[in-house]
Short mmCIF file of C-alpha atoms in Angstrom, two decimals:
data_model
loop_
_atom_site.label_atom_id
_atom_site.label_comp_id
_atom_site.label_asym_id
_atom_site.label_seq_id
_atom_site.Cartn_x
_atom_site.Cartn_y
_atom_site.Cartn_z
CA UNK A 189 -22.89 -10.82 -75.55
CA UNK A 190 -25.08 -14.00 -74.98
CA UNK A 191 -27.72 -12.47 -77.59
CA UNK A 192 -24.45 -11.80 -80.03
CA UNK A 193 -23.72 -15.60 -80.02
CA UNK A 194 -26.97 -16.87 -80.54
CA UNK A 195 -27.96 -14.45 -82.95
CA UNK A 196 -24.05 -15.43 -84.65
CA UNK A 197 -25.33 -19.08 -84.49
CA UNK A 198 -28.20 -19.05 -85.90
CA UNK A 199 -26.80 -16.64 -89.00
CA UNK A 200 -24.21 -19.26 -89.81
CA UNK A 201 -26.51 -22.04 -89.41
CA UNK A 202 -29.01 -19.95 -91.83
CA UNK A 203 -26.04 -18.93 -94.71
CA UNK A 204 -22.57 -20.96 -93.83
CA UNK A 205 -23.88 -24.59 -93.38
CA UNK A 206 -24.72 -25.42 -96.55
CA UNK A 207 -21.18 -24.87 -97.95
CA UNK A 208 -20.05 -27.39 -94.93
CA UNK A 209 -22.48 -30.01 -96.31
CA UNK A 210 -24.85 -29.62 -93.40
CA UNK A 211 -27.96 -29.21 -94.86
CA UNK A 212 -30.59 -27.75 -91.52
CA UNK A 213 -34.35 -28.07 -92.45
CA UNK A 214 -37.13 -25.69 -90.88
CA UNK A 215 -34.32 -23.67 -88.76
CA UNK A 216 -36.62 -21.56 -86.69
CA UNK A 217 -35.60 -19.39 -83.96
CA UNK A 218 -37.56 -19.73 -80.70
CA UNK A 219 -36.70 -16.16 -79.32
CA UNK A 220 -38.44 -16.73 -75.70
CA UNK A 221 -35.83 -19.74 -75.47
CA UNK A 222 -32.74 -17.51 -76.73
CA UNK A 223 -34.22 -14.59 -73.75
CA UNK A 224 -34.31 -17.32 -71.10
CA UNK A 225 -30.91 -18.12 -72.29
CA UNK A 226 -29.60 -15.03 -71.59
CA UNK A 227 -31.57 -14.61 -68.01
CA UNK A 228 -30.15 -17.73 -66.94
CA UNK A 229 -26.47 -16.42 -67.73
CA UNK A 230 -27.27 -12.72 -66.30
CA UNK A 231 -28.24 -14.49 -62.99
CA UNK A 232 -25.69 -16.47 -62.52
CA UNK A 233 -22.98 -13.61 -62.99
CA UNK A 234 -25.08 -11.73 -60.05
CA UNK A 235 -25.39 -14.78 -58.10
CA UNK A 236 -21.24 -15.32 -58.35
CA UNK A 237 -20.94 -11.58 -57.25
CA UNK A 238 -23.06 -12.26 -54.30
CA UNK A 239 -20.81 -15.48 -54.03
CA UNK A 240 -18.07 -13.30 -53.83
CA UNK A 241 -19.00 -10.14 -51.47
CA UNK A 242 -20.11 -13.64 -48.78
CA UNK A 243 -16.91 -15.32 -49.18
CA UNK A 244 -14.66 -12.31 -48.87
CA UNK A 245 -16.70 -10.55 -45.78
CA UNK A 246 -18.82 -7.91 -47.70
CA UNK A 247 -21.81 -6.61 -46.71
CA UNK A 248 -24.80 -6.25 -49.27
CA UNK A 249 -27.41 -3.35 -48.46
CA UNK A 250 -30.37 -3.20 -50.99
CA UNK A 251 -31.86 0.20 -51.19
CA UNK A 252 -31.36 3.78 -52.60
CA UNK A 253 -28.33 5.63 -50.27
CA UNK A 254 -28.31 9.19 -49.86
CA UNK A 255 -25.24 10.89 -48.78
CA UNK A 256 -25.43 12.84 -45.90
CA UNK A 257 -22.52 14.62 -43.53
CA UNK A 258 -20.31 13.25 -41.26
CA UNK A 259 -19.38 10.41 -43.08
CA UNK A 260 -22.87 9.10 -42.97
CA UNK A 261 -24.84 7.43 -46.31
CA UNK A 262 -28.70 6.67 -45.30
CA UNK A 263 -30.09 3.74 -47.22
CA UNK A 264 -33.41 3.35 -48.12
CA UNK A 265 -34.97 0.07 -48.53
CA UNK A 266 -37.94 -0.97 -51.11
CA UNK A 267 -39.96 -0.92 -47.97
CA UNK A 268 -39.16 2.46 -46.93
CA UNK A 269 -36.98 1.47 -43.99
CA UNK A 270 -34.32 3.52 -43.58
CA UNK A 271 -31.08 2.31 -41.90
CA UNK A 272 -28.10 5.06 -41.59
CA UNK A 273 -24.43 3.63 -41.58
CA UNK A 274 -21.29 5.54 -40.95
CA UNK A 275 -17.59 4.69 -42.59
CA UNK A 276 -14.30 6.53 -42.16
CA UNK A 277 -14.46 6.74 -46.09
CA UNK A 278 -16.88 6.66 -48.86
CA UNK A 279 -16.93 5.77 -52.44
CA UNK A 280 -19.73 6.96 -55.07
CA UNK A 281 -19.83 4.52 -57.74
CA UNK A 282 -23.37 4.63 -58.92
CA UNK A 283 -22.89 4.15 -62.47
CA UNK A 284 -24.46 4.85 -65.73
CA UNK A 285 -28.02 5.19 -67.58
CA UNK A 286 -29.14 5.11 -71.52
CA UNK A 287 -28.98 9.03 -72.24
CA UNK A 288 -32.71 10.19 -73.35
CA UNK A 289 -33.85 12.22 -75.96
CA UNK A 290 -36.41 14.84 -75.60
CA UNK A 291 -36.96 14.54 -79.13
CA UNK A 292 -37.42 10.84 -79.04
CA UNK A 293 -38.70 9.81 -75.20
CA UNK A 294 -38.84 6.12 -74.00
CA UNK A 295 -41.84 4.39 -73.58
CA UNK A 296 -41.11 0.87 -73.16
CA UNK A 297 -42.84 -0.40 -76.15
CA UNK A 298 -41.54 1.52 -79.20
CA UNK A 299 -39.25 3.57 -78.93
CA UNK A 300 -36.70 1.84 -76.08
CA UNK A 301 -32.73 2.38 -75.13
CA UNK A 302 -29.93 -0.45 -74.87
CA UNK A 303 -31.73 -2.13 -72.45
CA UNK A 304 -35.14 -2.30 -73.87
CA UNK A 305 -33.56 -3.40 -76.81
CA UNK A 306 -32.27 -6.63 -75.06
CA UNK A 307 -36.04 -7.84 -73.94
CA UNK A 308 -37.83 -7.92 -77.44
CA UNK A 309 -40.19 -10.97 -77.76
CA UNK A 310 -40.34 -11.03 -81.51
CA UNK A 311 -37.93 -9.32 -84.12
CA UNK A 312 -39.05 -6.68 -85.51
CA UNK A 313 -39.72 -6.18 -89.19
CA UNK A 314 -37.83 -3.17 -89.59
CA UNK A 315 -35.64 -1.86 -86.75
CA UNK A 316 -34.35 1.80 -86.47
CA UNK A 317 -31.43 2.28 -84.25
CA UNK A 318 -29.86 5.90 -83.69
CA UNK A 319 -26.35 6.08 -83.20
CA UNK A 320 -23.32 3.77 -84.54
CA UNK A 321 -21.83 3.55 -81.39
CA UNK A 322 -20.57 -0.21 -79.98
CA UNK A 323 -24.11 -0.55 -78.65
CA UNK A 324 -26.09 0.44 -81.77
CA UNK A 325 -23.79 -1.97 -83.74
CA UNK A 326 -24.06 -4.83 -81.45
CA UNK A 327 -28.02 -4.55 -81.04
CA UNK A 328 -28.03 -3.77 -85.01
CA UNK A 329 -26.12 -7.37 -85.22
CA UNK A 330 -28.21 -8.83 -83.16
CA UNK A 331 -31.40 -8.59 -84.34
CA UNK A 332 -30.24 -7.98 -88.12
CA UNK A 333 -29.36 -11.68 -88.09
CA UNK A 334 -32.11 -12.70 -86.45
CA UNK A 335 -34.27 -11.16 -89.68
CA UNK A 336 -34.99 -7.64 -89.23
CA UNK A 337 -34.37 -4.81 -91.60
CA UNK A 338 -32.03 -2.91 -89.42
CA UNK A 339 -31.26 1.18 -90.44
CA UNK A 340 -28.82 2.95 -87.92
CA UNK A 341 -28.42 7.09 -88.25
CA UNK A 342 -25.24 8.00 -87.05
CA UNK A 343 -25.28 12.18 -86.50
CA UNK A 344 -21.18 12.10 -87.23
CA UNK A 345 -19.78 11.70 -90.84
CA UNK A 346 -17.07 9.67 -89.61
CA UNK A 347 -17.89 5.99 -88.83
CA UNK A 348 -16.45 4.65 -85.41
CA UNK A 349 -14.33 7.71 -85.19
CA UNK A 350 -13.00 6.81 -81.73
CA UNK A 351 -11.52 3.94 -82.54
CA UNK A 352 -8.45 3.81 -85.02
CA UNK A 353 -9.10 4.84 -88.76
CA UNK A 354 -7.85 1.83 -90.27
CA UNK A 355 -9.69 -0.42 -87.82
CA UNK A 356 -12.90 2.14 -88.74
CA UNK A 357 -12.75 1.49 -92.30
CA UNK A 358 -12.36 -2.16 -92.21
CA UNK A 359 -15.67 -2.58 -89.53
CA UNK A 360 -17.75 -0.80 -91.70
CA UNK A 361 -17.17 -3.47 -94.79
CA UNK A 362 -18.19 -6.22 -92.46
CA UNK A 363 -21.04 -4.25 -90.84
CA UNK A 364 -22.20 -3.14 -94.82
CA UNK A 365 -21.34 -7.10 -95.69
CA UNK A 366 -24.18 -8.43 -92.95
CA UNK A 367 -26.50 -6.28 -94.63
CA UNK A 368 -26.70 -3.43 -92.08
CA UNK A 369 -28.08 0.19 -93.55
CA UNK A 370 -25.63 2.76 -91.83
CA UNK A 371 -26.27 5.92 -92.71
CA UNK A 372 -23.40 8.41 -91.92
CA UNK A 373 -23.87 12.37 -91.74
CA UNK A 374 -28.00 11.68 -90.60
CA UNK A 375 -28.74 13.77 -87.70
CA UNK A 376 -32.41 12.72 -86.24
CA UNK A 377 -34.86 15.57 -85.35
CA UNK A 378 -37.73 13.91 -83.89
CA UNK A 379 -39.25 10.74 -83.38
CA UNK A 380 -42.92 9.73 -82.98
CA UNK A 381 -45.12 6.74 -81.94
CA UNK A 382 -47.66 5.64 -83.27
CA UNK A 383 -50.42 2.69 -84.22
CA UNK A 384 -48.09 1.17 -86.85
CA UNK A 385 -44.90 2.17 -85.62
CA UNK A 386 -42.64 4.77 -84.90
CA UNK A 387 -41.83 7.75 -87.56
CA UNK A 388 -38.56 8.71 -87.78
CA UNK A 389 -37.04 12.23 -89.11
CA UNK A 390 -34.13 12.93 -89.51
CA UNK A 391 -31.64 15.66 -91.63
CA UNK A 392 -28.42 14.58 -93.62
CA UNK A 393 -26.61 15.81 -96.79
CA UNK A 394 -29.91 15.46 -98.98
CA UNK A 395 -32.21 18.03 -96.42
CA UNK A 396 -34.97 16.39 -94.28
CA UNK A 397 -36.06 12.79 -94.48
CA UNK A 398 -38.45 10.19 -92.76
CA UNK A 399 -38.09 6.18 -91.97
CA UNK A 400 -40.81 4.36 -90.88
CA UNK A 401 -39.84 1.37 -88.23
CA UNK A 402 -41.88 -0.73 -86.41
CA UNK A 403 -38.99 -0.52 -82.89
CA UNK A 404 -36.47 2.30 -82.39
CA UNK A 405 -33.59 1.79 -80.85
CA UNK A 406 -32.06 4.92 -79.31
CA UNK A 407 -28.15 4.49 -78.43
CA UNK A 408 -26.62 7.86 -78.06
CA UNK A 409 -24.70 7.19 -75.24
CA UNK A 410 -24.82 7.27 -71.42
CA UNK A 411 -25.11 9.78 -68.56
CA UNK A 412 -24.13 9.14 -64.68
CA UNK A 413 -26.41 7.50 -62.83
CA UNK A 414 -26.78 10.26 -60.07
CA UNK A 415 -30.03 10.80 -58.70
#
């Protein structure tokens, strides 16, 4: 959300101004100042949890827990202590990760999920994102009006189909208005790495295709976070 309204800003600085009379000369965005930005605002919501768990008696345990019987969890610390603690009840709430492809692995660099996609130093020329989920569209937005080329495959014909039709069909004519290339029906078979970027194939209502990108964003969904 904190890249959404800087990207946002500098958009309508870069298109809407003008019509204002505010005329901006050399707008340039410094993208290591936008990322510290956003650090600064991620640590202080994590800071005002840990505000919260002190002031309202909670303890914090940092480590990997393991559920064991007897109403026992064993937590394992980055050291490799282990400390065992027992409660009369125990919640799992581990939460989610970025699903994976095997046809399109993460690396870090390249080819990345929702979270890779928030740490990119530079924008990329032309940006691939698979899936036109509430993720892909945000990071699309993101980095669409920040001056990439952005393309987004979505595998279903139907655009946003969890949300309501009407709804649907009026997102899509702002998402088409910013300029982002969603194509519907495109079902991606593989994806590969390589000096100059990643290669991209994919199937839709035409047979088999390619798209060349220099990042890929992969944003299929998410899986629980269980091991």
């Amino acid at each position: 959300k904190a890249l959404l309204e800087s990207s946002e800003l500098y958009h309508r600085a870069a298109s809407e101004f003008g019509r204002h009379g505010i005329n901006v000369t050399n707008l340039d965005m410094d993208i290591a100042a936008m990322q510290s930005r956003k650090a600064g605002i991620v640590k202080q919501l994590t800071n005002g949890i840990a505000a919260l768990f002190k002031a309202n008696g909670v303890t914090a345990l940092q480590g990997h827990g393991r559920l064991l019987s007897d109403h026992r969890v064993e937590v394992t610390a980055a050291d490799g202590k282990k400390e065992t603690i027992r409660a009369k009840h125990v919640i799992l709430a581990s939460g989610s990760v970025p699903i994976e492809l095997p046809i399109a692995p993460f690396d870090g660099q390249d080819i990345v999920d929702s979270w890779g996609a928030l740490e990119f130093t530079e924008v990329p020329k032309r940006l691939g994102v698979i899936g036109a989920g509430v993720v892909g569209l945000e990071l699309g937005s993101v980095w669409h009006r920040l001056g990439a080329e952005v393309v987004i495959l979505e595998a279903l014909d139907d655009f946003l189909f969890m949300a309501d039709a009407q709804i649907a069909k009026e997102a899509a004519k702002h998402f088409k208005r910013q300029g982002l290339d969603i194509r519907l029906g495109a079902k991606m078979t593989g994806a590969i790495a390589g000096k100059t970027g990643v290669n991209v194939s994919y199937e839709d209502s035409d047979g088999k295709q390619m798209l060349e990108v220099d990042k890929l964003i992969v944003c299929v969904g998410r899986r629980p976070f269980t091991s």
